Amino acid sequence: MASKLCGKWQIISSDNFDEYMKAVGVTAENRALANDKFSGSSKLCQLITNDGDSWTIKTITSVGEREVAFKIGEDFDSQTIDGRAVKVSMKMDGDTLVETQVGNGVESINNRSVEGANMIMTMSACGVTCTRKYEKV
């Protein structure tokens, strides 16, 4: 059975994103671009699919697309949308998809879950949390 997370989700709000980006080491130039292109008023979407333990998350923005394919429980190397190298692990905690990214000595925990008609994504690092809300499209 497919997860409730599966589908195409468009961002509708984003809280504390700039502070989160500072915490994980995103440059001022990249933060300015991200605040313009990936904020709650943008057309940022996540397309999530899964088949058993195999998942794909495609991030769709006005400046391009990025796709990450992974299996639950298998660590992998990846690159953030702003180009930082990270080690990633993914697990399910109930109905929540938990992503742990570690890069440049910083750990970020990113949770995706469905609450009502919305997907809620929380991203936490160095005591800073960003909450992003998406609606299914």
PDB file of C-alpha atoms in Angstrom:
ATOM      1  CA  MET A   1       0.000   0.000   0.000  1.00  0.00           C
ATOM      2  CA  ALA A   2       1.359   3.412  -0.959  1.00  0.00           C
ATOM      3  CA  SER A   3       2.153   5.927   1.740  1.00  0.00           C
ATOM      4  CA  LYS A   4      -0.119   8.940   2.327  1.00  0.00           C
ATOM      5  CA  LEU A   5       2.996  10.971   1.462  1.00  0.00           C
ATOM      6  CA  CYS A   6       2.806   9.866  -2.176  1.00  0.00           C
ATOM      7  CA  GLY A   7       1.677  12.487  -4.650  1.00  0.00           C
ATOM      8  CA  LYS A   8       2.557  15.961  -5.853  1.00  0.00           C
ATOM      9  CA  TRP A   9       2.709  18.592  -3.114  1.00  0.00           C
ATOM     10  CA  GLN A  10       2.970  22.371  -3.650  1.00  0.00           C
ATOM     11  CA  ILE A  11       4.301  24.621  -0.919  1.00  0.00           C
ATOM     12  CA  ILE A  12       1.803  27.027   0.642  1.00  0.00           C
ATOM     13  CA  SER A  13       3.763  28.356   3.626  1.00  0.00           C
ATOM     14  CA  SER A  14       7.271  28.380   5.033  1.00  0.00           C
ATOM     15  CA  ASP A  15       8.290  29.545   8.506  1.00  0.00           C
ATOM     16  CA  ASN A  16      11.878  30.308   9.621  1.00  0.00           C
ATOM     17  CA  PHE A  17      13.470  29.114   6.356  1.00  0.00           C
ATOM     18  CA  ASP A  18      16.225  31.760   6.252  1.00  0.00           C
ATOM     19  CA  GLU A  19      17.320  31.005   9.834  1.00  0.00           C
ATOM     20  CA  TYR A  20      17.376  27.282   9.052  1.00  0.00           C
ATOM     21  CA  MET A  21      19.522  27.884   5.962  1.00  0.00           C
ATOM     22  CA  LYS A  22      21.974  29.940   8.054  1.00  0.00           C
ATOM     23  CA  ALA A  23      22.153  27.077  10.583  1.00  0.00           C
ATOM     24  CA  VAL A  24      23.114  24.503   7.930  1.00  0.00           C
ATOM     25  CA  GLY A  25      25.694  26.775   6.290  1.00  0.00           C
ATOM     26  CA  VAL A  26      23.965  28.041   3.137  1.00  0.00           C
ATOM     27  CA  THR A  27      25.800  31.094   1.764  1.00  0.00           C
ATOM     28  CA  ALA A  28      24.148  34.536   1.819  1.00  0.00           C
ATOM     29  CA  GLU A  29      23.946  34.530  -1.989  1.00  0.00           C
ATOM     30  CA  ASN A  30      22.257  31.116  -2.083  1.00  0.00           C
ATOM     31  CA  ARG A  31      19.922  32.091   0.782  1.00  0.00           C
ATOM     32  CA  ALA A  32      18.749  35.147  -1.178  1.00  0.00           C
ATOM     33  CA  LEU A  33      18.027  32.963  -4.216  1.00  0.00           C
ATOM     34  CA  ALA A  34      16.291  30.311  -2.099  1.00  0.00           C
ATOM     35  CA  ASN A  35      14.140  32.858  -0.271  1.00  0.00           C
ATOM     36  CA  ASP A  36      12.974  34.119  -3.671  1.00  0.00           C
ATOM     37  CA  LYS A  37      12.527  30.766  -5.430  1.00  0.00           C
ATOM     38  CA  PHE A  38      11.650  28.308  -2.638  1.00  0.00           C
ATOM     39  CA  SER A  39       9.455  30.335  -0.264  1.00  0.00           C
ATOM     40  CA  GLY A  40       5.798  29.817   0.557  1.00  0.00           C
ATOM     41  CA  SER A  41       4.736  32.035  -2.366  1.00  0.00           C
ATOM     42  CA  SER A  42       6.764  30.100  -4.964  1.00  0.00           C
ATOM     43  CA  LYS A  43       5.664  27.190  -7.133  1.00  0.00           C
ATOM     44  CA  LEU A  44       8.004  24.775  -5.307  1.00  0.00           C
ATOM     45  CA  CYS A  45       6.645  21.226  -5.467  1.00  0.00           C
ATOM     46  CA  GLN A  46       7.707  17.835  -4.192  1.00  0.00           C
ATOM     47  CA  LEU A  47       6.638  14.743  -6.124  1.00  0.00           C
ATOM     48  CA  ILE A  48       6.895  11.716  -3.827  1.00  0.00           C
ATOM     49  CA  THR A  49       6.541   8.101  -4.958  1.00  0.00           C
ATOM     50  CA  ASN A  50       7.227   4.812  -3.233  1.00  0.00           C
ATOM     51  CA  ASP A  51       7.120   1.094  -3.889  1.00  0.00           C
ATOM     52  CA  GLY A  52       7.893  -0.908  -0.762  1.00  0.00           C
ATOM     53  CA  ASP A  53      11.172   0.403   0.670  1.00  0.00           C
ATOM     54  CA  SER A  54      12.099   2.215  -2.577  1.00  0.00           C
ATOM     55  CA  TRP A  55      11.266   5.918  -2.686  1.00  0.00           C
ATOM     56  CA  THR A  56      11.775   8.855  -5.025  1.00  0.00           C
ATOM     57  CA  ILE A  57      11.451  12.523  -4.118  1.00  0.00           C
ATOM     58  CA  LYS A  58      11.550  14.944  -7.033  1.00  0.00           C
ATOM     59  CA  THR A  59      11.856  18.607  -6.082  1.00  0.00           C
ATOM     60  CA  ILE A  60      10.446  20.864  -8.792  1.00  0.00           C
ATOM     61  CA  THR A  61      11.298  24.579  -8.757  1.00  0.00           C
ATOM     62  CA  SER A  62      11.212  27.512 -11.149  1.00  0.00           C
ATOM     63  CA  VAL A  63      14.989  27.094 -11.597  1.00  0.00           C
ATOM     64  CA  GLY A  64      15.034  23.348 -12.262  1.00  0.00           C
ATOM     65  CA  GLU A  65      14.355  19.897 -10.882  1.00  0.00           C
ATOM     66  CA  ARG A  66      16.270  17.530  -8.621  1.00  0.00           C
ATOM     67  CA  GLU A  67      15.426  13.878  -8.027  1.00  0.00           C
ATOM     68  CA  VAL A  68      16.644  11.647  -5.218  1.00  0.00           C
ATOM     69  CA  ALA A  69      15.960   7.896  -5.232  1.00  0.00           C
ATOM     70  CA  PHE A  70      16.635   5.854  -2.094  1.00  0.00           C
ATOM     71  CA  LYS A  71      15.725   2.815  -0.040  1.00  0.00           C
ATOM     72  CA  ILE A  72      14.606   3.024   3.558  1.00  0.00           C
ATOM     73  CA  GLY A  73      17.453   2.057   5.880  1.00  0.00           C
ATOM     74  CA  GLU A  74      20.256   2.441   3.299  1.00  0.00           C
ATOM     75  CA  ASP A  75      22.620   5.393   3.762  1.00  0.00           C
ATOM     76  CA  PHE A  76      23.686   7.277   0.643  1.00  0.00           C
ATOM     77  CA  ASP A  77      25.715  10.264  -0.505  1.00  0.00           C
ATOM     78  CA  SER A  78      23.789  13.193  -1.916  1.00  0.00           C
ATOM     79  CA  GLN A  79      24.029  16.860  -2.688  1.00  0.00           C
ATOM     80  CA  THR A  80      21.670  19.538  -1.422  1.00  0.00           C
ATOM     81  CA  ILE A  81      19.962  21.816  -3.910  1.00  0.00           C
ATOM     82  CA  ASP A  82      22.577  24.505  -3.137  1.00  0.00           C
ATOM     83  CA  GLY A  83      25.466  22.098  -3.802  1.00  0.00           C
ATOM     84  CA  ARG A  84      26.542  21.000  -0.300  1.00  0.00           C
ATOM     85  CA  ALA A  85      27.699  17.360  -0.031  1.00  0.00           C
ATOM     86  CA  VAL A  86      25.773  15.375   2.598  1.00  0.00           C
ATOM     87  CA  LYS A  87      25.434  11.816   3.890  1.00  0.00           C
ATOM     88  CA  VAL A  88      21.770  10.889   4.081  1.00  0.00           C
ATOM     89  CA  SER A  89      19.798   8.216   5.886  1.00  0.00           C
ATOM     90  CA  MET A  90      16.057   7.700   5.585  1.00  0.00           C
ATOM     91  CA  LYS A  91      13.687   5.803   7.848  1.00  0.00           C
ATOM     92  CA  MET A  92       9.996   5.572   8.578  1.00  0.00           C
ATOM     93  CA  ASP A  93       8.756   6.429  12.063  1.00  0.00           C
ATOM     94  CA  GLY A  94       5.103   5.416  11.893  1.00  0.00           C
ATOM     95  CA  ASP A  95       3.701   7.466   8.999  1.00  0.00           C
ATOM     96  CA  THR A  96       6.550  10.018   9.136  1.00  0.00           C
ATOM     97  CA  LEU A  97       9.427   9.915   6.661  1.00  0.00           C
ATOM     98  CA  VAL A  98      12.546  10.908   8.619  1.00  0.00           C
ATOM     99  CA  GLU A  99      15.560  12.161   6.667  1.00  0.00           C
ATOM    100  CA  THR A 100      18.873  12.724   8.437  1.00  0.00           C
ATOM    101  CA  GLN A 101      21.479  14.757   6.530  1.00  0.00           C
ATOM    102  CA  VAL A 102      25.036  15.227   7.791  1.00  0.00           C
ATOM    103  CA  GLY A 103      27.481  17.540   6.051  1.00  0.00           C
ATOM    104  CA  ASN A 104      30.240  19.928   7.111  1.00  0.00           C
ATOM    105  CA  GLY A 105      29.779  18.830  10.727  1.00  0.00           C
ATOM    106  CA  VAL A 106      26.092  19.812  10.775  1.00  0.00           C
ATOM    107  CA  GLU A 107      23.228  17.358  11.253  1.00  0.00           C
ATOM    108  CA  SER A 108      19.780  18.218   9.910  1.00  0.00           C
ATOM    109  CA  ILE A 109      16.674  16.164  10.682  1.00  0.00           C
ATOM    110  CA  ASN A 110      13.928  16.618   8.093  1.00  0.00           C
ATOM    111  CA  ASN A 111      10.509  15.073   8.779  1.00  0.00           C
ATOM    112  CA  ARG A 112       7.656  14.720   6.289  1.00  0.00           C
ATOM    113  CA  SER A 113       4.177  13.721   7.467  1.00  0.00           C
ATOM    114  CA  VAL A 114       0.585  14.214   6.390  1.00  0.00           C
ATOM    115  CA  GLU A 115      -1.776  16.135   8.662  1.00  0.00           C
ATOM    116  CA  GLY A 116      -5.302  16.380   7.289  1.00  0.00           C
ATOM    117  CA  ALA A 117      -5.049  17.563   3.675  1.00  0.00           C
ATOM    118  CA  ASN A 118      -1.506  18.894   4.060  1.00  0.00           C
ATOM    119  CA  MET A 119       2.032  17.574   4.107  1.00  0.00           C
ATOM    120  CA  ILE A 120       4.058  19.142   6.887  1.00  0.00           C
ATOM    121  CA  MET A 121       7.837  19.195   6.540  1.00  0.00           C
ATOM    122  CA  THR A 122       9.968  20.207   9.507  1.00  0.00           C
ATOM    123  CA  MET A 123      13.690  20.786   9.037  1.00  0.00           C
ATOM    124  CA  SER A 124      15.782  21.117  12.205  1.00  0.00           C
ATOM    125  CA  ALA A 125      19.489  21.840  12.682  1.00  0.00           C
ATOM    126  CA  CYS A 126      21.580  23.498  15.399  1.00  0.00           C
ATOM    127  CA  GLY A 127      18.498  24.340  17.481  1.00  0.00           C
ATOM    128  CA  VAL A 128      16.679  26.019  14.565  1.00  0.00           C
ATOM    129  CA  THR A 129      13.479  24.583  13.062  1.00  0.00           C
ATOM    130  CA  CYS A 130      11.776  25.511   9.807  1.00  0.00           C
ATOM    131  CA  THR A 131       8.209  24.355   9.185  1.00  0.00           C
ATOM    132  CA  ARG A 132       6.910  24.106   5.624  1.00  0.00           C
ATOM    133  CA  LYS A 133       3.319  23.321   4.697  1.00  0.00           C
ATOM    134  CA  TYR A 134       2.289  21.807   1.351  1.00  0.00           C
ATOM    135  CA  GLU A 135      -1.039  21.054  -0.298  1.00  0.00           C
ATOM    136  CA  LYS A 136      -1.675  18.176  -2.683  1.00  0.00           C
ATOM    137  CA  VAL A 137      -2.105  19.240  -6.311  1.00  0.00           C
TER     138      VAL A 137
END
